mmCIF file of C-alpha atoms in Angstrom:
data_model
loop_
_atom_site.group_PDB
_atom_site.id
_atom_site.type_symbol
_atom_site.label_atom_id
_atom_site.label_comp_id
_atom_site.label_asym_id
_atom_site.label_seq_id
_atom_site.Cartn_x
_atom_site.Cartn_y
_atom_site.Cartn_z
ATOM 1 C CA UNK A 41 -16.881 5.520 -22.283
ATOM 2 C CA UNK A 42 -13.728 5.361 -20.018
ATOM 3 C CA UNK A 43 -12.564 2.991 -17.335
ATOM 4 C CA UNK A 44 -11.886 4.503 -13.664
ATOM 5 C CA UNK A 45 -8.580 3.775 -12.528
ATOM 6 C CA UNK A 46 -9.073 2.184 -8.939
ATOM 7 C CA UNK A 47 -8.014 4.850 -7.615
ATOM 8 C CA UNK A 48 -10.974 7.008 -9.040
ATOM 9 C CA UNK A 49 -13.094 4.005 -8.369
ATOM 10 C CA UNK A 50 -12.112 3.449 -4.363
ATOM 11 C CA UNK A 51 -13.329 7.199 -4.206
ATOM 12 C CA UNK A 52 -10.570 8.802 -4.438
ATOM 13 C CA UNK A 53 -7.824 10.363 -2.179
ATOM 14 C CA UNK A 54 -10.760 11.739 0.225
ATOM 15 C CA UNK A 55 -11.644 7.553 0.604
ATOM 16 C CA UNK A 56 -7.855 6.725 0.820
ATOM 17 C CA UNK A 57 -6.998 9.017 3.090
ATOM 18 C CA UNK A 58 -9.774 7.641 5.654
ATOM 19 C CA UNK A 59 -8.373 4.091 4.227
ATOM 20 C CA UNK A 60 -5.240 5.190 5.644
ATOM 21 C CA UNK A 61 -6.586 7.104 8.707
ATOM 22 C CA UNK A 62 -8.588 4.028 10.087
ATOM 23 C CA UNK A 63 -6.252 0.937 10.020
ATOM 24 C CA UNK A 64 -2.502 2.848 11.132
ATOM 25 C CA UNK A 65 -5.376 4.238 14.223
ATOM 26 C CA UNK A 66 -5.554 0.945 14.564
ATOM 27 C CA UNK A 67 -2.220 -0.644 14.212
ATOM 28 C CA UNK A 68 -0.776 1.056 17.939
ATOM 29 C CA UNK A 69 -3.132 -2.485 19.157
ATOM 30 C CA UNK A 70 -2.432 -4.922 17.374
ATOM 31 C CA UNK A 71 0.714 -6.916 18.945
ATOM 32 C CA UNK A 72 2.448 -8.256 15.944
ATOM 33 C CA UNK A 73 1.854 -4.446 14.286
ATOM 34 C CA UNK A 74 2.290 -2.237 16.633
ATOM 35 C CA UNK A 75 6.172 -2.257 17.125
ATOM 36 C CA UNK A 76 6.862 -1.826 13.685
ATOM 37 C CA UNK A 77 4.766 1.101 13.974
ATOM 38 C CA UNK A 78 6.245 2.377 17.009
ATOM 39 C CA UNK A 79 7.759 5.458 15.819
ATOM 40 C CA UNK A 80 5.914 6.214 13.430
ATOM 41 C CA UNK A 81 5.120 9.908 11.720
ATOM 42 C CA UNK A 82 1.384 12.180 12.314
ATOM 43 C CA UNK A 83 2.350 11.876 9.011
ATOM 44 C CA UNK A 84 2.736 8.606 8.023
ATOM 45 C CA UNK A 85 -1.081 7.809 7.718
ATOM 46 C CA UNK A 86 -1.467 10.438 4.110
ATOM 47 C CA UNK A 87 1.789 9.498 3.521
ATOM 48 C CA UNK A 88 0.746 6.179 3.124
ATOM 49 C CA UNK A 89 -2.771 7.787 1.084
ATOM 50 C CA UNK A 90 -0.557 8.913 -1.431
ATOM 51 C CA UNK A 91 1.730 6.760 -1.876
ATOM 52 C CA UNK A 92 -1.638 4.327 -3.134
ATOM 53 C CA UNK A 93 -3.394 6.708 -4.869
ATOM 54 C CA UNK A 94 -0.946 7.447 -7.107
ATOM 55 C CA UNK A 95 -0.089 3.345 -7.762
ATOM 56 C CA UNK A 96 -4.088 3.241 -8.350
ATOM 57 C CA UNK A 97 -4.025 6.064 -10.793
ATOM 58 C CA UNK A 98 -3.826 9.077 -9.078
ATOM 59 C CA UNK A 99 -2.441 12.155 -9.082
ATOM 60 C CA UNK A 100 1.804 12.154 -9.063
ATOM 61 C CA UNK A 101 1.480 12.969 -5.636
ATOM 62 C CA UNK A 102 4.016 10.743 -3.277
ATOM 63 C CA UNK A 103 6.707 10.581 -6.400
ATOM 64 C CA UNK A 104 6.129 14.482 -6.532
ATOM 65 C CA UNK A 105 6.808 15.287 -3.058
ATOM 66 C CA UNK A 106 8.683 11.831 -1.418
ATOM 67 C CA UNK A 107 10.466 10.464 -3.560
ATOM 68 C CA UNK A 108 8.723 7.552 -5.426
ATOM 69 C CA UNK A 109 9.244 4.066 -5.386
ATOM 70 C CA UNK A 110 12.577 3.701 -4.098
ATOM 71 C CA UNK A 111 11.558 6.202 -1.308
ATOM 72 C CA UNK A 112 8.549 4.155 0.441
ATOM 73 C CA UNK A 113 11.353 1.109 -0.605
ATOM 74 C CA UNK A 114 14.004 3.051 1.325
ATOM 75 C CA UNK A 115 11.943 2.913 3.697
ATOM 76 C CA UNK A 116 11.814 -0.599 4.398
ATOM 77 C CA UNK A 117 15.452 -1.456 3.927
ATOM 78 C CA UNK A 118 17.180 -3.569 7.546
ATOM 79 C CA UNK A 119 13.426 -3.395 8.940
ATOM 80 C CA UNK A 120 13.349 -8.357 8.753
ATOM 81 C CA UNK A 121 10.019 -7.731 8.452
ATOM 82 C CA UNK A 122 8.362 -11.056 8.974
ATOM 83 C CA UNK A 123 5.958 -12.608 6.703
ATOM 84 C CA UNK A 124 3.563 -13.631 9.551
ATOM 85 C CA UNK A 125 3.477 -9.304 10.087
ATOM 86 C CA UNK A 126 2.752 -8.787 6.506
ATOM 87 C CA UNK A 127 0.159 -11.681 6.947
ATOM 88 C CA UNK A 128 -1.120 -9.255 9.870
ATOM 89 C CA UNK A 129 -0.319 -6.080 7.456
ATOM 90 C CA UNK A 130 -2.810 -7.570 4.882
ATOM 91 C CA UNK A 131 -5.653 -8.597 7.106
ATOM 92 C CA UNK A 132 -5.685 -5.423 8.521
ATOM 93 C CA UNK A 133 -5.683 -3.050 5.967
ATOM 94 C CA UNK A 134 -8.233 -5.056 4.430
ATOM 95 C CA UNK A 135 -10.913 -5.405 8.125
ATOM 96 C CA UNK A 136 -9.988 -1.925 7.060
ATOM 97 C CA UNK A 137 -11.150 -1.018 4.455
ATOM 98 C CA UNK A 138 -14.180 -2.536 5.232
ATOM 99 C CA UNK A 139 -15.112 -0.492 8.106
ATOM 100 C CA UNK A 140 -14.838 2.460 5.844
ATOM 101 C CA UNK A 141 -16.679 1.503 3.354
ATOM 102 C CA UNK A 142 -13.945 1.145 0.123
ATOM 103 C CA UNK A 143 -15.999 -1.060 -2.649
ATOM 104 C CA UNK A 144 -16.209 -4.090 -1.920
ATOM 105 C CA UNK A 145 -17.858 -5.860 -5.351
ATOM 106 C CA UNK A 146 -15.690 -8.929 -6.209
ATOM 107 C CA UNK A 147 -12.712 -6.898 -8.962
ATOM 108 C CA UNK A 148 -12.028 -3.833 -7.090
ATOM 109 C CA UNK A 149 -11.298 -5.757 -4.342
ATOM 110 C CA UNK A 150 -9.099 -8.532 -6.770
ATOM 111 C CA UNK A 151 -7.440 -5.589 -7.727
ATOM 112 C CA UNK A 152 -6.792 -3.757 -3.741
ATOM 113 C CA UNK A 153 -6.004 -7.718 -3.272
ATOM 114 C CA UNK A 154 -3.189 -8.284 -5.412
ATOM 115 C CA UNK A 155 -1.640 -4.814 -4.966
ATOM 116 C CA UNK A 156 -1.946 -5.353 -0.984
ATOM 117 C CA UNK A 157 -0.217 -9.220 -1.553
ATOM 118 C CA UNK A 158 2.513 -7.916 -4.018
ATOM 119 C CA UNK A 159 3.133 -4.326 -2.232
ATOM 120 C CA UNK A 160 3.518 -6.060 0.578
ATOM 121 C CA UNK A 161 5.549 -9.362 -0.627
ATOM 122 C CA UNK A 162 8.311 -6.724 -2.140
ATOM 123 C CA UNK A 163 8.951 -4.888 1.492
ATOM 124 C CA UNK A 164 9.280 -7.836 2.850
ATOM 125 C CA UNK A 165 12.167 -9.186 1.240
ATOM 126 C CA UNK A 166 13.711 -5.416 0.217
ATOM 127 C CA UNK A 167 12.917 -5.546 4.488
ATOM 128 C CA UNK A 168 16.327 -7.765 5.217
ATOM 129 C CA UNK A 169 19.594 -7.938 5.898
ATOM 130 C CA UNK A 170 21.652 -7.480 2.931
ATOM 131 C CA UNK A 171 19.411 -6.652 0.659
ATOM 132 C CA UNK A 172 20.379 -4.223 -2.198
ATOM 133 C CA UNK A 173 16.745 -3.342 -4.224
ATOM 134 C CA UNK A 174 16.297 -2.228 -7.166
ATOM 135 C CA UNK A 175 16.194 1.864 -6.604
ATOM 136 C CA UNK A 176 15.164 3.152 -9.825
ATOM 137 C CA UNK A 177 12.815 0.332 -10.860
ATOM 138 C CA UNK A 178 9.326 2.970 -11.584
ATOM 139 C CA UNK A 179 6.172 3.588 -9.700
ATOM 140 C CA UNK A 180 4.282 0.326 -10.045
ATOM 141 C CA UNK A 181 0.969 1.541 -11.607
ATOM 142 C CA UNK A 182 -1.791 -0.739 -10.965
ATOM 143 C CA UNK A 183 -4.998 -1.555 -12.156
ATOM 144 C CA UNK A 184 -7.611 -3.413 -13.034
ATOM 145 C CA UNK A 185 -5.671 -7.357 -13.500
ATOM 146 C CA UNK A 186 -3.627 -6.108 -17.097
ATOM 147 C CA UNK A 187 -1.796 -9.299 -18.658
ATOM 148 C CA UNK A 188 2.852 -8.509 -17.737
ATOM 149 C CA UNK A 189 2.531 -6.652 -14.194
ATOM 150 C CA UNK A 190 2.348 -2.781 -12.980
ATOM 151 C CA UNK A 191 5.384 -2.223 -14.872
ATOM 152 C CA UNK A 192 4.409 -2.721 -17.918
ATOM 153 C CA UNK A 193 2.861 0.485 -19.013
#
């Protein structure tokens, strides 16, 4: 028996598409997040679903079609995201995960939230003025809590 990826455990692309569609439907009404995503493309939820899918061990569609981790980092440049916006983004995404029925077992949620915390903190860092992100960093691959961080194969 093999251990499923986080992508598989979550329910694959349909589950991640449900998550991002529901999340971004809530964002415009949120006082902290609404302004950040005011000019969001209608395709944004699908792109984020593909990014999360790849990070969680699913198909590499985001890298193939949208430029991988470097592209995701570049979308945050000079956005000046605040710690309060980051915290709200994580909280709303977790609330939405509950609402759409993502698995709520402690092991999955621990790994899921771990990535949200790591990725959102990286987004805040790279959104500040004058930051030069490491654009050649590989796509993170998140799992069930392996030692060594997301970049270790």
